[in-house]
GROMACS .gro file of C-alpha atoms in nm:
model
  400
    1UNK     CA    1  10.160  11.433   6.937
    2UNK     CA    2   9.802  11.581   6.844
    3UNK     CA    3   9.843  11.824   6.582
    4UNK     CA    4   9.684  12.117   6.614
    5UNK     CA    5   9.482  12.007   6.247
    6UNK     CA    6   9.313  11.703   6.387
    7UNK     CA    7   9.002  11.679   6.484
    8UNK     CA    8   9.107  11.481   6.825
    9UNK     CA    9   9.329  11.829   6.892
   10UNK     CA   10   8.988  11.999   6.856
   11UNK     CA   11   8.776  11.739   7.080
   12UNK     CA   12   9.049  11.752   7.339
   13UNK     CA   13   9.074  12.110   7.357
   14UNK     CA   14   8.661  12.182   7.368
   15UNK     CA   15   8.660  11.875   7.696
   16UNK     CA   16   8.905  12.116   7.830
   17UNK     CA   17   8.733  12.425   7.848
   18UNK     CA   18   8.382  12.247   7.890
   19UNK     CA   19   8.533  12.089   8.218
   20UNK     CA   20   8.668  12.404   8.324
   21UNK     CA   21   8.358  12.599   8.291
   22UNK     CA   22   8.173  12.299   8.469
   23UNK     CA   23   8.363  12.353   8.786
   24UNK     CA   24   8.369  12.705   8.824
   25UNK     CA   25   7.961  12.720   8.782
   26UNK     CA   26   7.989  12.402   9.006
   27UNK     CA   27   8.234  12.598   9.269
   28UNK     CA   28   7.960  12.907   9.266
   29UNK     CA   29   7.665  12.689   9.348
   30UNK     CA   30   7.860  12.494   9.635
   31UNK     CA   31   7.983  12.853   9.769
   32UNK     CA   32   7.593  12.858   9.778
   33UNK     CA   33   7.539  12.560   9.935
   34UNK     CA   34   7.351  12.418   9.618
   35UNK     CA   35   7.514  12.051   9.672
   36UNK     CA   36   7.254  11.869   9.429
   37UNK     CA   37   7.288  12.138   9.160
   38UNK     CA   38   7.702  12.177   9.231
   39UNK     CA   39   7.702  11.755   9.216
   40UNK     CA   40   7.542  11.762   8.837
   41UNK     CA   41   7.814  11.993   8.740
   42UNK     CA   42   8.151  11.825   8.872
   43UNK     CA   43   7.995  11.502   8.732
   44UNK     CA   44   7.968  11.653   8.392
   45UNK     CA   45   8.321  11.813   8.449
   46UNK     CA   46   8.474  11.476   8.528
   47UNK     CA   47   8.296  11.303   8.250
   48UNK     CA   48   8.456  11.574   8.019
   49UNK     CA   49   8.803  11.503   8.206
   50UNK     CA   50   8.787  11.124   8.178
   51UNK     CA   51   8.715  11.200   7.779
   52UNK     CA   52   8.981  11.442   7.733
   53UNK     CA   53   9.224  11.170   7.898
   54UNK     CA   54   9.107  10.904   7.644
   55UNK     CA   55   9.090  11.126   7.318
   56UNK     CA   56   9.480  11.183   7.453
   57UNK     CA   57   9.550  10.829   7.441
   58UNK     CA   58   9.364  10.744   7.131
   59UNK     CA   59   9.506  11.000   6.955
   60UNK     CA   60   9.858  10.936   7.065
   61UNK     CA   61   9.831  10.558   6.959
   62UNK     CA   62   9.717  10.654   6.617
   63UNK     CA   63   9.967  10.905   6.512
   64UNK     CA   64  10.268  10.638   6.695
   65UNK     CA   65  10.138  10.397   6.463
   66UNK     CA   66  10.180  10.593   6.140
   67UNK     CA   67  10.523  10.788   6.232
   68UNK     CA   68  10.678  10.483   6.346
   69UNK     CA   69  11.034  10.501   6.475
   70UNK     CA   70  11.081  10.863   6.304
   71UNK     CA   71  11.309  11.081   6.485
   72UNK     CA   72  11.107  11.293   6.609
   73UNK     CA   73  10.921  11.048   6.748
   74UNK     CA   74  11.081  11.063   7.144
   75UNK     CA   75  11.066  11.436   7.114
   76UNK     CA   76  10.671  11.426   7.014
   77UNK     CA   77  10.625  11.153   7.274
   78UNK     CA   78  10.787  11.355   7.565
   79UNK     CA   79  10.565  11.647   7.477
   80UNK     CA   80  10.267  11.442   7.518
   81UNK     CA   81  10.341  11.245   7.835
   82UNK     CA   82  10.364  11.631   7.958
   83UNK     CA   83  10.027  11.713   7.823
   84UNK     CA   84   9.860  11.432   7.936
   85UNK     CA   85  10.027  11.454   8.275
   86UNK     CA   86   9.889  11.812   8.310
   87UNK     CA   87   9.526  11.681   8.229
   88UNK     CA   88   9.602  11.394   8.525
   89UNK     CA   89   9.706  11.670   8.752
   90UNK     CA   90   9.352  11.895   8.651
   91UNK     CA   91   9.180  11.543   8.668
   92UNK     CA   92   9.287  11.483   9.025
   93UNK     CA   93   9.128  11.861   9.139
   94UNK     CA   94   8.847  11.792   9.010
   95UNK     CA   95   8.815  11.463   9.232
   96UNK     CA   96   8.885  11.622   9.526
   97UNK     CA   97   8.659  11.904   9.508
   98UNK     CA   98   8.411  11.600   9.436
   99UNK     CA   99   8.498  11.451   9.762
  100UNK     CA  100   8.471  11.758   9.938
  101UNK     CA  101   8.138  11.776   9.799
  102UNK     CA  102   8.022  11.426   9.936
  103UNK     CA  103   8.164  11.501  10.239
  104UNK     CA  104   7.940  11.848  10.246
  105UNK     CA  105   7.647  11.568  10.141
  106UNK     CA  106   7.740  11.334  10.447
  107UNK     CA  107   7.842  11.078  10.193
  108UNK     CA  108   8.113  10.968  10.366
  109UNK     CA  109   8.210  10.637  10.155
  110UNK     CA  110   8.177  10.792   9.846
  111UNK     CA  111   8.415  11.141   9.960
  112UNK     CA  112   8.673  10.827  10.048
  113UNK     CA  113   8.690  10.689   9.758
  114UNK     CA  114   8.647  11.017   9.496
  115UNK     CA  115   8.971  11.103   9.757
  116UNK     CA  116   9.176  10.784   9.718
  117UNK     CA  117   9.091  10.817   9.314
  118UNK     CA  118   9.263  11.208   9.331
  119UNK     CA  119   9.569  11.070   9.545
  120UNK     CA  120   9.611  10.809   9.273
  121UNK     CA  121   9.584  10.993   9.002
  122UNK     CA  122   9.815  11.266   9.129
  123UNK     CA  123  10.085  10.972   9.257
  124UNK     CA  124  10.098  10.835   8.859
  125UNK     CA  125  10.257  11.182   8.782
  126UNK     CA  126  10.426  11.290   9.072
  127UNK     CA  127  10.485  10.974   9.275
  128UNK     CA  128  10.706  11.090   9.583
  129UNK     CA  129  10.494  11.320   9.781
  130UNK     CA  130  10.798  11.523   9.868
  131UNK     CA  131  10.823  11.662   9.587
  132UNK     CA  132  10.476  11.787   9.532
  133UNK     CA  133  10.375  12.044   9.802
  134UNK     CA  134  10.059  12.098   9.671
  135UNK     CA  135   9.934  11.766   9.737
  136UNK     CA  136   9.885  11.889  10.131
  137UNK     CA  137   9.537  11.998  10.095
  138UNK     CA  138   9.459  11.636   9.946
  139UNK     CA  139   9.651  11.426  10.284
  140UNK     CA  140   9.450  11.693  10.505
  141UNK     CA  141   9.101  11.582  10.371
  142UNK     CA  142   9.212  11.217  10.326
  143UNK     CA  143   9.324  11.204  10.695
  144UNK     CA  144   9.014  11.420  10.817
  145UNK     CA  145   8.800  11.147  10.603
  146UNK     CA  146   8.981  10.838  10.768
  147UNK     CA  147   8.917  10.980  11.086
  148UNK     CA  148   8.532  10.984  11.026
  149UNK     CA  149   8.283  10.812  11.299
  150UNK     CA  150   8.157  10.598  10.977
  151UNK     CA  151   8.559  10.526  10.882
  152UNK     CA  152   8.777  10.515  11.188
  153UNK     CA  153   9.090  10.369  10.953
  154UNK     CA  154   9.293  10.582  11.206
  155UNK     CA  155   9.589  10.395  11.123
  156UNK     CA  156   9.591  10.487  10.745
  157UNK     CA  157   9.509  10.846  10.868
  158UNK     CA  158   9.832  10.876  11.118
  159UNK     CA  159  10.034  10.835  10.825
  160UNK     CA  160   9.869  11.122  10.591
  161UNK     CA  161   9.842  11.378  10.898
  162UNK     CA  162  10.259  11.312  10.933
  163UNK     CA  163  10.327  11.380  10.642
  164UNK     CA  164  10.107  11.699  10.673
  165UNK     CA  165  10.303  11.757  10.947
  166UNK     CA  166  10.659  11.720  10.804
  167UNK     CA  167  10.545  11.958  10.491
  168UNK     CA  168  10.458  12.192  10.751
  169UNK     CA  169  10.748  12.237  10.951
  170UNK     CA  170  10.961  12.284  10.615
  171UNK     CA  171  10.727  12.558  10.500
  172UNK     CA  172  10.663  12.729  10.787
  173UNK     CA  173  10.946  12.607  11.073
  174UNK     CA  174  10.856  12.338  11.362
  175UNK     CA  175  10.757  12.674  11.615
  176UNK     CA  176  10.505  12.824  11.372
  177UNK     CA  177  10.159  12.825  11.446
  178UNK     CA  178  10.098  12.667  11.134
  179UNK     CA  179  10.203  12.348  11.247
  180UNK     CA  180   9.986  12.274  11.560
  181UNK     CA  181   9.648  12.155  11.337
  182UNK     CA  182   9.855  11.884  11.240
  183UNK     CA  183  10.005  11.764  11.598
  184UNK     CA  184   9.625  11.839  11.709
  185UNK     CA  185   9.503  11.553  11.429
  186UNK     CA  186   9.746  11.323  11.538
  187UNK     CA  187   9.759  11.367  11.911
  188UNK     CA  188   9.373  11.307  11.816
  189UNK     CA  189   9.420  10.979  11.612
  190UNK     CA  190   9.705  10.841  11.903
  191UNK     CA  191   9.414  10.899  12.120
  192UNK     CA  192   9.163  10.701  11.933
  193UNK     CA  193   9.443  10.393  11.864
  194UNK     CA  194   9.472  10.360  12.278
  195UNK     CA  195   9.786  10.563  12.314
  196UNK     CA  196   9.656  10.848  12.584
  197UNK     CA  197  10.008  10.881  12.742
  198UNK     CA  198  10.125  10.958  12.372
  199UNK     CA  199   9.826  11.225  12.302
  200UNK     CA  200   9.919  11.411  12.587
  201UNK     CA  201  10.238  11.487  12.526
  202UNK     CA  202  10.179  11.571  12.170
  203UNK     CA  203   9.865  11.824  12.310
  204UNK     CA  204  10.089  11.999  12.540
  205UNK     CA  205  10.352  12.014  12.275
  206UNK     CA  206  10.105  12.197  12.047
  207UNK     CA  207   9.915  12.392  12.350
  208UNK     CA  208  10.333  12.535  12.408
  209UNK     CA  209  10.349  12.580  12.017
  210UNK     CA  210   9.982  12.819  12.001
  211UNK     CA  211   9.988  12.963  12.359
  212UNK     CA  212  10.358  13.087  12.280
  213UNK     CA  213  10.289  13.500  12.281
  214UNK     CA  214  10.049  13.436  11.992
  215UNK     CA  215   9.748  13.521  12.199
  216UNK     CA  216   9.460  13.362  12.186
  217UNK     CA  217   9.323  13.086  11.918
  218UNK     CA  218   9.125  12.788  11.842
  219UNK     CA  219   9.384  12.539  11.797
  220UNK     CA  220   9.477  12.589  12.135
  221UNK     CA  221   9.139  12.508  12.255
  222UNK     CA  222   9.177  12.177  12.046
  223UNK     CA  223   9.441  12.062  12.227
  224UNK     CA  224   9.320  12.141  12.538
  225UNK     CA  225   9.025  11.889  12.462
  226UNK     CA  226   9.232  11.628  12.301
  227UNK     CA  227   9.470  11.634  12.623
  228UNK     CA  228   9.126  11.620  12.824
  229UNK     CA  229   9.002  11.337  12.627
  230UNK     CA  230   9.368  11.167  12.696
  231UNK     CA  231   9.315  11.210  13.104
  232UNK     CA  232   8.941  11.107  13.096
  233UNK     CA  233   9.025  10.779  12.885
  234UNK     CA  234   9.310  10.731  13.174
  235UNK     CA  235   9.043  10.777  13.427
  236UNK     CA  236   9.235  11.123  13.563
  237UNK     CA  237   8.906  11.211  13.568
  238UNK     CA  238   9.048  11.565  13.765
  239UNK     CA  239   9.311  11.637  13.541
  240UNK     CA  240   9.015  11.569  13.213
  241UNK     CA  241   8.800  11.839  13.450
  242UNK     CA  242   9.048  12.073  13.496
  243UNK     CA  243   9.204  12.075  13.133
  244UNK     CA  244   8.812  12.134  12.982
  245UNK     CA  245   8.763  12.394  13.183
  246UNK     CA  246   9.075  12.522  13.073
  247UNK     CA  247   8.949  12.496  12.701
  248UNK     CA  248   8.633  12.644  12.809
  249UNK     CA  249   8.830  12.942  12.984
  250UNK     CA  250   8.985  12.965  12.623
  251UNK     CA  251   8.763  12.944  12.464
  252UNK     CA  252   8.508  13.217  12.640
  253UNK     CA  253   8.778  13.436  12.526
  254UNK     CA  254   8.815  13.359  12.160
  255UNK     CA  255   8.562  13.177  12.014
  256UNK     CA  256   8.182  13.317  11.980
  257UNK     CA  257   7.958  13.198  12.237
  258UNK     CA  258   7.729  12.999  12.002
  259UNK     CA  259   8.029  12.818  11.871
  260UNK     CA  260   7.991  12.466  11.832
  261UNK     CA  261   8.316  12.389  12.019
  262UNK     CA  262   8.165  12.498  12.319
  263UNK     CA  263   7.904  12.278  12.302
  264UNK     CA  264   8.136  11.993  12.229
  265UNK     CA  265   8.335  12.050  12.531
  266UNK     CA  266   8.021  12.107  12.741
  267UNK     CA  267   7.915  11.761  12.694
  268UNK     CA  268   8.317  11.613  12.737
  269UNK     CA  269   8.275  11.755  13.060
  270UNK     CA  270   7.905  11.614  13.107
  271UNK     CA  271   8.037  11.260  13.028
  272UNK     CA  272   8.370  11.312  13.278
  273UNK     CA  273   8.181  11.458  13.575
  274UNK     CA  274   7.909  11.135  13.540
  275UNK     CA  275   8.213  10.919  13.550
  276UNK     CA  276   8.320  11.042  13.850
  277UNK     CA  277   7.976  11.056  14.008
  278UNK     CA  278   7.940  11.397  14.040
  279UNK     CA  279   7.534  11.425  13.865
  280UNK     CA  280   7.464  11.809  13.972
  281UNK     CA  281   7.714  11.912  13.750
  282UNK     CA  282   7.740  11.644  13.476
  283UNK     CA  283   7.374  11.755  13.390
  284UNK     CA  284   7.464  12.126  13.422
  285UNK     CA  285   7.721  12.069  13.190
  286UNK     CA  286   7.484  11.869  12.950
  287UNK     CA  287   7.241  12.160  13.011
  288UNK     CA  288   7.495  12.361  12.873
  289UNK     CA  289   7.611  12.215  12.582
  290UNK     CA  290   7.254  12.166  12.467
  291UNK     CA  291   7.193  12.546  12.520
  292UNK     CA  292   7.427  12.611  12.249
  293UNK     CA  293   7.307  12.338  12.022
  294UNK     CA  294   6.943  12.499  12.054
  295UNK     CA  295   7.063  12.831  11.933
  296UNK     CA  296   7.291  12.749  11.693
  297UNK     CA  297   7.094  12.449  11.508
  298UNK     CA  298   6.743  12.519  11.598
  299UNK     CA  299   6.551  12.293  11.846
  300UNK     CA  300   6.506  12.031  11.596
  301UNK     CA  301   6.867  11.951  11.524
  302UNK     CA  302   6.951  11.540  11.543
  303UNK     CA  303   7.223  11.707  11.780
  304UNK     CA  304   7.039  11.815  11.957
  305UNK     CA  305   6.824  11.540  11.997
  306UNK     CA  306   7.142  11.365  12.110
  307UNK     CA  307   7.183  11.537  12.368
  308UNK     CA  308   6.820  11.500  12.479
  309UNK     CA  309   6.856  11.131  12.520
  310UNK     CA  310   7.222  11.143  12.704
  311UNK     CA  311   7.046  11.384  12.940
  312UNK     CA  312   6.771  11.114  12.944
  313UNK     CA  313   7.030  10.872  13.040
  314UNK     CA  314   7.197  11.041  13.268
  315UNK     CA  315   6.850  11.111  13.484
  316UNK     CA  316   6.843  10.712  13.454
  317UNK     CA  317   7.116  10.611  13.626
  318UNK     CA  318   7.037  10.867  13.918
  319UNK     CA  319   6.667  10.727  13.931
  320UNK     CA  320   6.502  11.008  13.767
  321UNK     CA  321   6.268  10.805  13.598
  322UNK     CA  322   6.010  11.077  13.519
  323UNK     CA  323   6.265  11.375  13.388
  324UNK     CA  324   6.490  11.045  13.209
  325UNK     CA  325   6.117  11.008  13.009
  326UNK     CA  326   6.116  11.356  12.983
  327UNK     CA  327   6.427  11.392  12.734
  328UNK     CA  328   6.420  11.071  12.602
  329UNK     CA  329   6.054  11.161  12.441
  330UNK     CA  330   6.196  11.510  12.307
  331UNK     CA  331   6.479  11.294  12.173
  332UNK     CA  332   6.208  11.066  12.012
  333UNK     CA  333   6.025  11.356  11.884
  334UNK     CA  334   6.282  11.518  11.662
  335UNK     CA  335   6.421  11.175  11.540
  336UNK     CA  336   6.035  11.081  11.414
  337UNK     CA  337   6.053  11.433  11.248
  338UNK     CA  338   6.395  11.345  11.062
  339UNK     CA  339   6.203  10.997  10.953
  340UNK     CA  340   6.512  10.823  11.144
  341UNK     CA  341   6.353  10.513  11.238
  342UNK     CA  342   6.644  10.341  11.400
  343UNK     CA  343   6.691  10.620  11.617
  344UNK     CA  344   6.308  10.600  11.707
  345UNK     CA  345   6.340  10.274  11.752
  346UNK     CA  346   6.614  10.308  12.013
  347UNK     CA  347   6.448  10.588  12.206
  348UNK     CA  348   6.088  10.384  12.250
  349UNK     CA  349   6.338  10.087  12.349
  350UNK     CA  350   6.470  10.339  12.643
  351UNK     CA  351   6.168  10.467  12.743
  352UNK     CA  352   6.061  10.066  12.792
  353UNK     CA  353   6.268  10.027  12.983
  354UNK     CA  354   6.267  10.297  13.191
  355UNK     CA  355   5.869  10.256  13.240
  356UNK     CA  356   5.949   9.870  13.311
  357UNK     CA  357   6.210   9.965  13.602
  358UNK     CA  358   5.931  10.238  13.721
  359UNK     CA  359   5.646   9.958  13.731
  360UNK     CA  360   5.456  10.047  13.439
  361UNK     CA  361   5.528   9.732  13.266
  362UNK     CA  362   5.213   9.799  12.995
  363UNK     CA  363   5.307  10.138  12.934
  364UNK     CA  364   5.631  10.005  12.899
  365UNK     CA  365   5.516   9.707  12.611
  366UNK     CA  366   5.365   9.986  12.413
  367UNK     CA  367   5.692  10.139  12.381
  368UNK     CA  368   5.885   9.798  12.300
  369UNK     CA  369   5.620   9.741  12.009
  370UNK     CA  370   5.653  10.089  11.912
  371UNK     CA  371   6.066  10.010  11.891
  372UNK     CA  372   5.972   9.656  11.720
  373UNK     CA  373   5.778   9.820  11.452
  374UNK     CA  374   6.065  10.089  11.355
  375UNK     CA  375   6.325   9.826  11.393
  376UNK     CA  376   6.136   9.643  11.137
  377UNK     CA  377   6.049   9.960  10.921
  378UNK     CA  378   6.459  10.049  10.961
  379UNK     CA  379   6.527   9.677  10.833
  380UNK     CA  380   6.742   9.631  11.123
  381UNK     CA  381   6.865   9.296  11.145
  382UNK     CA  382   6.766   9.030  11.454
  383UNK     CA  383   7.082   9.055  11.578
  384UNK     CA  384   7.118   9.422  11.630
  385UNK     CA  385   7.124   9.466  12.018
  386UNK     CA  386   6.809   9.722  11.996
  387UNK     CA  387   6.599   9.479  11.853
  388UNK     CA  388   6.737   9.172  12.035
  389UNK     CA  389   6.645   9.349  12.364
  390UNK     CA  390   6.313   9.449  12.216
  391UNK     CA  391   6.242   9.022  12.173
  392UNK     CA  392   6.276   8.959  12.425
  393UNK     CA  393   6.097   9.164  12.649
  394UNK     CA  394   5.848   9.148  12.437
  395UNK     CA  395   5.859   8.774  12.470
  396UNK     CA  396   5.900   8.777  12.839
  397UNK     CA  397   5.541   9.008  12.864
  398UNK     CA  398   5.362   8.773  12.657
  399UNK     CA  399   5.502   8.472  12.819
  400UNK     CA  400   5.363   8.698  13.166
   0.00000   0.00000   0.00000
């Protein structure tokens, strides 16, 4: 036990109350959207945690040493296995608002791991999850983390957003609409791992669940898309159709226009009608989605410029060379302003070969050394298909 006459009891106390005051000024400047400035002050607050944690174990070694077997000494140790547990427990929030911060960052690999630390450290005090309900918010973000385009350990992710689930339905009851974000993440994760039949009856389990005289809401829109995404991946390319527009229907009624969602069903739709042939409205769509891109993120958004070169693509494959330029040069444009050179580098690579299948084979070279030089600027290997592709035509003018 630290006595409250040490001087560790006073070092532990003072890395308490630093730490603390570190994360609320910390929590004010991320409610700010001051990430940099929010970053210096959880790192100091987990330094301060880390220390606390130590001074608890080097005090606690110290004072075992000279009490001995005394028989007091399983009282006094009990008491500070519960102290030091508590500092675990404040150690393990302040992880996981670091991980939400790196997330916030786009520092994907580093919000996974801060994550994994929190679970860990929260598991050495309470280790069966069942009996510690407030670890939910922590399997949410781990799950939503695993699920990331730079991640994809959907497997690892299933299991968290169950458990989620389960919590859920004992809190709340298995009708509530408190429930459906978690059968939304996993219908989404059983359609990622291949099982569409699966997703689908998960999303119309949760669209009966929202749509159940609760009026209107986002969730519902959710799984209308995952559902949409099951169908299109089964290539029910009318059922994907009709259950988007469904979402979008939903949508026009309770989201704001400028949401994001609607731009990200937009383009689902886009990408089914193309696979079904139908290129009047798959660009419509596209059109669309990028309208509410431009208004919500500006006309210089990397989403946006996304878009630009799927439009660009889809103008391809219908043989509209010139408007297929068209996009993919605004799509070039904003990704040279962002300084992303391996985006550059693929956009110059499409515009080759656009030019090359229009006849302008010299126009055409400029744009393959154009992607050459960014590859090489990017450091992107010789084997990455971009490059590769770039070679070789390349090679094949010269050798012309």
């Amino acid at each position: 036990l630290v006595t409250t006459s040490s001087s560790h009891y006073y070092q532990i106390r003072a890395s308490e109350v630093m730490a603390d005051a570190l994360e609320n000024i910390g929590l004010v400047l991320f409610k700010q959207t001051k990430f940099d400035k929010s970053s210096v002050m959880y790192m100091d607050a987990l330094d301060a945690r880390r220390k606390c944690l130590d001074l608890m174990d080097a005090s606690s070694s110290k004072n075992y040493k000279k009490k001995g077997s005394s028989s007091k000494s399983a009282e006094e140790l009990a008491k500070l296995r519960e102290e030091r547990n508590s500092s675990m427990l404040e150690l393990s929030v302040t992880l996981f608002y670091i991980s939400l911060l790196r997330e916030r960052q786009d520092n994907i690999t580093e919000a996974v791991n801060y994550c994994e630390e929190a679970l860990s450290t929260r598991r050495e005090v309470i280790p069966n999850a069942k009996l510690d309900p407030n670890s939910l918010n922590l399997f949410s973000t781990i799950g939503r983390l695993y699920c990331h385009e730079d991640v994809k350990r959907y497997r690892d992710a299933l299991s968290y957003f169950h458990e989620v689930h389960r919590m859920k339905c004992e809190v709340a009851g298995r009708e509530h609409l408190d429930v459906v974000p978690s059968l939304n993440s996993i219908a989404f994760i059983y359609n990622q791992l291949g099982d569409y039949k699966k997703c689908i009856v998960i999303s119309d389990r949760a669209i009966d669940i929202a749509t159940n005289g609760r009026g209107l809401n986002k969730e519902t829109c959710v799984a209308y898309a995952n559902r949409g995404d099951a169908h299109r991946n089964l290539e029910d390319y009318d059922k994907a159709v009709t259950t988007y527009e469904m979402a979008l229907e939903t949508q026009e009624k309770c989201l704001e226009e400028n949401d994001m969602m609607n731009a990200e069903v937009h383009e689902k739709l886009a990408e089914t009608y193309l696979l079904s042939n139908d290129m009047e409205r798959a660009v419509a769509s596209m059109k669309d989605s990028m309208g509410v891109k431009r208004s919500t993120l500006g006309p210089d958004s990397e989403e946006l410029a996304r878009s630009y070169s799927k439009l660009g693509e889809f103008y391809k494959r219908s043989g509209e060379y010139p408007s297929s330029i068209k996009y993919h040069t605004r799509a070039l444009r904003v990704f040279k302003h962002h300084d992303r050179k391996e985006m550059a580098a693929t956009e110059h690579n499409k515009i080759a070969g656009i030019l090359k299948l229009s006849g302008e084979p010299n126009k055409a070279m400029e744009h393959y050394m154009a992607a050459l030089w960014h590859s090489r600027e990017a450091r992107l290997p010789s084997t990455d298909p971009i490059v590769a592709d770039t070679i070789k035509n390349v090679a094949s003018f010269r050798k012309g």
